[in-house]
Amino acid sequence: MEIRGEMLIGRASVYGQSGTLRAIDPASGEKLEPAFGCGGASEVERACRLAREAATAFRASSGETRARLLEAIAAGLQAQGGALQERAARETGLSPARLIMERGRAAGQLRQFALAARQGLDAGPRLEPGQPGRLPPKPDLRARHIAIGPVAVFGASNFPLAFSVAGGDTAAALAAGCPVVVKAHPAHPGVSELTGRIIQQAVAECGLPEGVFSLLIGDGNDIGLKLAAHPAIEAVAFTGSRAGGLALLRAAAQRPKPIPVFAEMGSINPVLLLPHALADRAEDIAAGWVDAVALNAGQFCTRPSLLLALKGESLTRLQRSAALKAASKPAETMLTPGMHSNYHQALQRLRSLPGVAELATGLPSPGPHAAQLTLFETDGATFLAAPELAEEVFGPCGLIVACRDLAELFEIVASLDGQLTATLQLDEADLPLARELLPLLEARAGRILANSFPNWVEVSPAMVHGGPFPACTDSRSTSVGIGAMTRFLRPVCYQNMPAPLLPPALQDA
Ligand code: NAP
């Protein structure tokens, strides 16, 4: 499969005429071939019109049909694995081992959604027989969920396979029966085109309308804003920065017909070290935390960047261990030159804050966009007085906050914004304190962990990858796991409907 720098609009391949875009190899700074032709208003219009035309037939398609589509995409990802991984490695700087794992995750997730599509969209249709003799008479009510309509998907920079063109949002929308228009992430257009071609081919092989899938490429925010504003689009799924997510939320709200925006936007993922666990396992916790902060240059929305503990001898041991471990961690290449530069600016801001000290730095590495692990430390009063310390720094950066006492720890937790995750490091003797903290954490985080670190997000029915604002724009859903499909479904109730008109799943038989 060749990369030609083209968008995929229905069954057509289109070289855009609104400027060009090139991927950059972040490891070397080299601009990669080919130049991608960017789309504009006419390509957005064409992709959205095709999606709208496809929506009714795709909504009515059987779960089996959608399952076959998802399985064909998964098979394509595996068949084209070498080419995908090679290009993804060049466009992102991520390691081959990481990309092999990610491709398996992407294929596995598509297969999980295929299974869900086969089993039916809801936990089960709801049937309530009428009670004509009741006063007032109760009508016969039957409800099911249907696809919301075309979904605009904005993939993540840090998961070019599992959270991008054929990632979780696309899989969830297709499983629900929604056509998808993807806006390719500008950092990995080549891997986007390759993946898009796999989906385009699968749509054709399954005999589905061509508008079930399109891929747009643009230079700058304009094409994404036009896509979110297009009247054919019924929902937006986004993973990325808070600025990007909020811009799309505003665009969607300003439409004559507003639509939901499911944006996942970063988080600092606090880790609370409870006193007995800290005293018993300071060194082990330090090692696990430093690994979790440094992993893949810290480019995880689930990176646990904030560590909270009571000050004292145990925390000093943990800090000493963390500093030693950090000093041996080599710098890793960041995904884009822009992220690398943002990371360094954020470090400068942290260094300039009174009361914040640098605890340790990792080893430098060659390469223009390698980011050194950097750990900071501060006290609870400084943290509470400086809201910027609670802002996400995207990259391998962590902050340890030494709290004066439990009251200050509780005050800090209560001050935190919405989070994707919160972690408790606890021993049995810490359970009473954990029980008191739990309601505060439940109110702030989508996933609460005990004695582990949150980077890995299992794709499974019980997973919640979401959380209150500003982690997400809508805390009622998840973007990982089968539950992600519910974002793209809406309930319809049929009242006193003659049996021949009812959908098969709602008929008495
Ligand atoms: P980003 O800059 O927000 O870009 C994501 C997508 O949105 C891209 O396609 C981008 O394309 C588009 N976009 C950005 N700003 C826009 C705007 N104002 N209007 C319309 N479209 C816009 O995200 P990123 O490149 O991944 O940057 C990293 C940040 O994302 C970090 O802060 C990180 O925490 C967060 N992140 C979160 C998660 C998560 O799961 N929650 C995962 C990965 C990253 P254009 O720039 O071409 O418009």
PDB file of N, CA, C and O in Angstrom, residues 23-27 29 91-93 157-158 185-188 299 333-343 368-371 394:
ATOM      1  N   ALA A  23       4.756  15.360   7.143  1.00  0.00           N
ATOM      2  CA  ALA A  23       5.074  14.815   8.459  1.00  0.00           C
ATOM      3  C   ALA A  23       6.543  15.101   8.757  1.00  0.00           C
ATOM      4  O   ALA A  23       7.349  15.250   7.836  1.00  0.00           O
ATOM      5  N   ILE A  24       6.867  15.152  10.050  1.00  0.00           N
ATOM      6  CA  ILE A  24       8.258  15.364  10.468  1.00  0.00           C
ATOM      7  C   ILE A  24       8.691  14.168  11.306  1.00  0.00           C
ATOM      8  O   ILE A  24       7.943  13.723  12.184  1.00  0.00           O
ATOM      9  N   ASP A  25       9.880  13.656  10.999  1.00  0.00           N
ATOM     10  CA  ASP A  25      10.442  12.598  11.848  1.00  0.00           C
ATOM     11  C   ASP A  25      10.998  13.290  13.095  1.00  0.00           C
ATOM     12  O   ASP A  25      12.005  14.008  13.001  1.00  0.00           O
ATOM     13  N   PRO A  26      10.370  13.105  14.265  1.00  0.00           N
ATOM     14  CA  PRO A  26      10.832  13.871  15.428  1.00  0.00           C
ATOM     15  C   PRO A  26      12.213  13.439  15.917  1.00  0.00           C
ATOM     16  O   PRO A  26      12.893  14.195  16.606  1.00  0.00           O
ATOM     17  N   ALA A  27      12.636  12.213  15.531  1.00  0.00           N
ATOM     18  CA  ALA A  27      13.952  11.749  15.992  1.00  0.00           C
ATOM     19  C   ALA A  27      15.079  12.508  15.294  1.00  0.00           C
ATOM     20  O   ALA A  27      16.152  12.698  15.862  1.00  0.00           O
ATOM     21  N   GLY A  29      14.269  15.347  12.928  1.00  0.00           N
ATOM     22  CA  GLY A  29      13.824  16.669  12.461  1.00  0.00           C
ATOM     23  C   GLY A  29      13.587  16.696  10.966  1.00  0.00           C
ATOM     24  O   GLY A  29      13.158  17.717  10.421  1.00  0.00           O
ATOM     25  N   GLU A  91       6.971   8.721  11.981  1.00  0.00           N
ATOM     26  CA  GLU A  91       6.180   9.942  12.209  1.00  0.00           C
ATOM     27  C   GLU A  91       6.037  10.304  13.683  1.00  0.00           C
ATOM     28  O   GLU A  91       5.687  11.437  14.000  1.00  0.00           O
ATOM     29  N   THR A  92       6.272   9.343  14.585  1.00  0.00           N
ATOM     30  CA  THR A  92       6.016   9.626  16.007  1.00  0.00           C
ATOM     31  C   THR A  92       7.249   9.470  16.896  1.00  0.00           C
ATOM     32  O   THR A  92       7.231   9.939  18.038  1.00  0.00           O
ATOM     33  N   GLY A  93       8.273   8.754  16.420  1.00  0.00           N
ATOM     34  CA  GLY A  93       9.422   8.484  17.285  1.00  0.00           C
ATOM     35  C   GLY A  93       9.142   7.408  18.316  1.00  0.00           C
ATOM     36  O   GLY A  93       9.996   7.117  19.155  1.00  0.00           O
ATOM     37  N   SER A 157      -2.550  12.287  19.073  1.00  0.00           N
ATOM     38  CA  SER A 157      -1.182  12.263  18.563  1.00  0.00           C
ATOM     39  C   SER A 157      -0.389  11.110  19.151  1.00  0.00           C
ATOM     40  O   SER A 157       0.497  10.555  18.495  1.00  0.00           O
ATOM     41  N   ASN A 158      -0.693  10.731  20.408  1.00  0.00           N
ATOM     42  CA  ASN A 158       0.200   9.805  21.115  1.00  0.00           C
ATOM     43  C   ASN A 158      -0.168   8.332  20.931  1.00  0.00           C
ATOM     44  O   ASN A 158       0.532   7.472  21.425  1.00  0.00           O
ATOM     45  N   HIS A 185      -4.736  13.422  12.359  1.00  0.00           N
ATOM     46  CA  HIS A 185      -3.845  14.236  13.185  1.00  0.00           C
ATOM     47  C   HIS A 185      -2.656  14.676  12.326  1.00  0.00           C
ATOM     48  O   HIS A 185      -2.050  13.838  11.645  1.00  0.00           O
ATOM     49  N   PRO A 186      -2.313  15.978  12.359  1.00  0.00           N
ATOM     50  CA  PRO A 186      -1.261  16.464  11.450  1.00  0.00           C
ATOM     51  C   PRO A 186       0.115  15.871  11.737  1.00  0.00           C
ATOM     52  O   PRO A 186       0.993  15.936  10.882  1.00  0.00           O
ATOM     53  N   ALA A 187       0.305  15.266  12.902  1.00  0.00           N
ATOM     54  CA  ALA A 187       1.615  14.695  13.217  1.00  0.00           C
ATOM     55  C   ALA A 187       1.833  13.334  12.556  1.00  0.00           C
ATOM     56  O   ALA A 187       2.975  12.909  12.401  1.00  0.00           O
ATOM     57  N   HIS A 188       0.765  12.639  12.173  1.00  0.00           N
ATOM     58  CA  HIS A 188       0.984  11.331  11.522  1.00  0.00           C
ATOM     59  C   HIS A 188       0.035  11.132  10.317  1.00  0.00           C
ATOM     60  O   HIS A 188      -0.762  10.195  10.300  1.00  0.00           O
ATOM     61  N   GLN A 299       4.245  10.844  27.525  1.00  0.00           N
ATOM     62  CA  GLN A 299       3.153  11.282  26.634  1.00  0.00           C
ATOM     63  C   GLN A 299       1.920  10.391  26.776  1.00  0.00           C
ATOM     64  O   GLN A 299       1.477   9.747  25.826  1.00  0.00           O
ATOM     65  N   THR A 333      12.510  10.647  22.699  1.00  0.00           N
ATOM     66  CA  THR A 333      12.031  11.603  21.699  1.00  0.00           C
ATOM     67  C   THR A 333      10.546  11.870  21.874  1.00  0.00           C
ATOM     68  O   THR A 333       9.758  10.933  22.005  1.00  0.00           O
ATOM     69  N   MET A 334      10.178  13.148  21.818  1.00  0.00           N
ATOM     70  CA  MET A 334       8.750  13.483  21.909  1.00  0.00           C
ATOM     71  C   MET A 334       8.108  13.386  20.524  1.00  0.00           C
ATOM     72  O   MET A 334       8.779  13.316  19.504  1.00  0.00           O
ATOM     73  N   LEU A 335       6.782  13.408  20.515  1.00  0.00           N
ATOM     74  CA  LEU A 335       6.045  13.119  19.277  1.00  0.00           C
ATOM     75  C   LEU A 335       6.223  14.188  18.204  1.00  0.00           C
ATOM     76  O   LEU A 335       6.249  13.881  17.013  1.00  0.00           O
ATOM     77  N   THR A 336       6.281  15.429  18.633  1.00  0.00           N
ATOM     78  CA  THR A 336       6.395  16.509  17.643  1.00  0.00           C
ATOM     79  C   THR A 336       7.338  17.592  18.167  1.00  0.00           C
ATOM     80  O   THR A 336       7.478  17.765  19.392  1.00  0.00           O
ATOM     81  N   PRO A 337       7.931  18.354  17.247  1.00  0.00           N
ATOM     82  CA  PRO A 337       8.768  19.477  17.684  1.00  0.00           C
ATOM     83  C   PRO A 337       7.971  20.454  18.553  1.00  0.00           C
ATOM     84  O   PRO A 337       8.485  20.989  19.538  1.00  0.00           O
ATOM     85  N   GLY A 338       6.704  20.662  18.214  1.00  0.00           N
ATOM     86  CA  GLY A 338       5.865  21.593  18.986  1.00  0.00           C
ATOM     87  C   GLY A 338       5.704  21.125  20.424  1.00  0.00           C
ATOM     88  O   GLY A 338       5.803  21.921  21.357  1.00  0.00           O
ATOM     89  N   MET A 339       5.458  19.841  20.615  1.00  0.00           N
ATOM     90  CA  MET A 339       5.293  19.331  21.985  1.00  0.00           C
ATOM     91  C   MET A 339       6.594  19.470  22.766  1.00  0.00           C
ATOM     92  O   MET A 339       6.588  19.779  23.957  1.00  0.00           O
ATOM     93  N   HIS A 340       7.716  19.206  22.079  1.00  0.00           N
ATOM     94  CA  HIS A 340       9.025  19.323  22.729  1.00  0.00           C
ATOM     95  C   HIS A 340       9.247  20.756  23.200  1.00  0.00           C
ATOM     96  O   HIS A 340       9.678  21.010  24.328  1.00  0.00           O
ATOM     97  N   SER A 341       8.905  21.691  22.332  1.00  0.00           N
ATOM     98  CA  SER A 341       9.115  23.083  22.704  1.00  0.00           C
ATOM     99  C   SER A 341       8.149  23.498  23.826  1.00  0.00           C
ATOM    100  O   SER A 341       8.543  24.178  24.779  1.00  0.00           O
ATOM    101  N   ASN A 342       6.889  23.034  23.757  1.00  0.00           N
ATOM    102  CA  ASN A 342       5.934  23.330  24.851  1.00  0.00           C
ATOM    103  C   ASN A 342       6.426  22.769  26.173  1.00  0.00           C
ATOM    104  O   ASN A 342       6.269  23.375  27.231  1.00  0.00           O
ATOM    105  N   TYR A 343       7.009  21.569  26.108  1.00  0.00           N
ATOM    106  CA  TYR A 343       7.507  20.924  27.329  1.00  0.00           C
ATOM    107  C   TYR A 343       8.590  21.798  27.974  1.00  0.00           C
ATOM    108  O   TYR A 343       8.565  22.063  29.176  1.00  0.00           O
ATOM    109  N   PRO A 368      17.123  15.996  18.300  1.00  0.00           N
ATOM    110  CA  PRO A 368      16.655  17.364  18.535  1.00  0.00           C
ATOM    111  C   PRO A 368      15.434  17.454  19.440  1.00  0.00           C
ATOM    112  O   PRO A 368      15.157  18.512  19.993  1.00  0.00           O
ATOM    113  N   HIS A 369      14.672  16.355  19.582  1.00  0.00           N
ATOM    114  CA  HIS A 369      13.417  16.470  20.336  1.00  0.00           C
ATOM    115  C   HIS A 369      13.325  15.471  21.490  1.00  0.00           C
ATOM    116  O   HIS A 369      12.245  15.024  21.851  1.00  0.00           O
ATOM    117  N   ALA A 370      14.508  15.120  22.034  1.00  0.00           N
ATOM    118  CA  ALA A 370      14.521  14.218  23.197  1.00  0.00           C
ATOM    119  C   ALA A 370      14.231  15.045  24.449  1.00  0.00           C
ATOM    120  O   ALA A 370      14.771  16.133  24.635  1.00  0.00           O
ATOM    121  N   ALA A 371      13.342  14.519  25.305  1.00  0.00           N
ATOM    122  CA  ALA A 371      12.924  15.266  26.501  1.00  0.00           C
ATOM    123  C   ALA A 371      13.445  14.568  27.746  1.00  0.00           C
ATOM    124  O   ALA A 371      13.177  13.384  27.956  1.00  0.00           O
ATOM    125  N   PHE A 394       2.554  18.299  29.427  1.00  0.00           N
ATOM    126  CA  PHE A 394       2.604  17.099  28.598  1.00  0.00           C
ATOM    127  C   PHE A 394       4.067  16.747  28.333  1.00  0.00           C
ATOM    128  O   PHE A 394       4.780  17.464  27.643  1.00  0.00           O
TER     129      PHE A 394
END
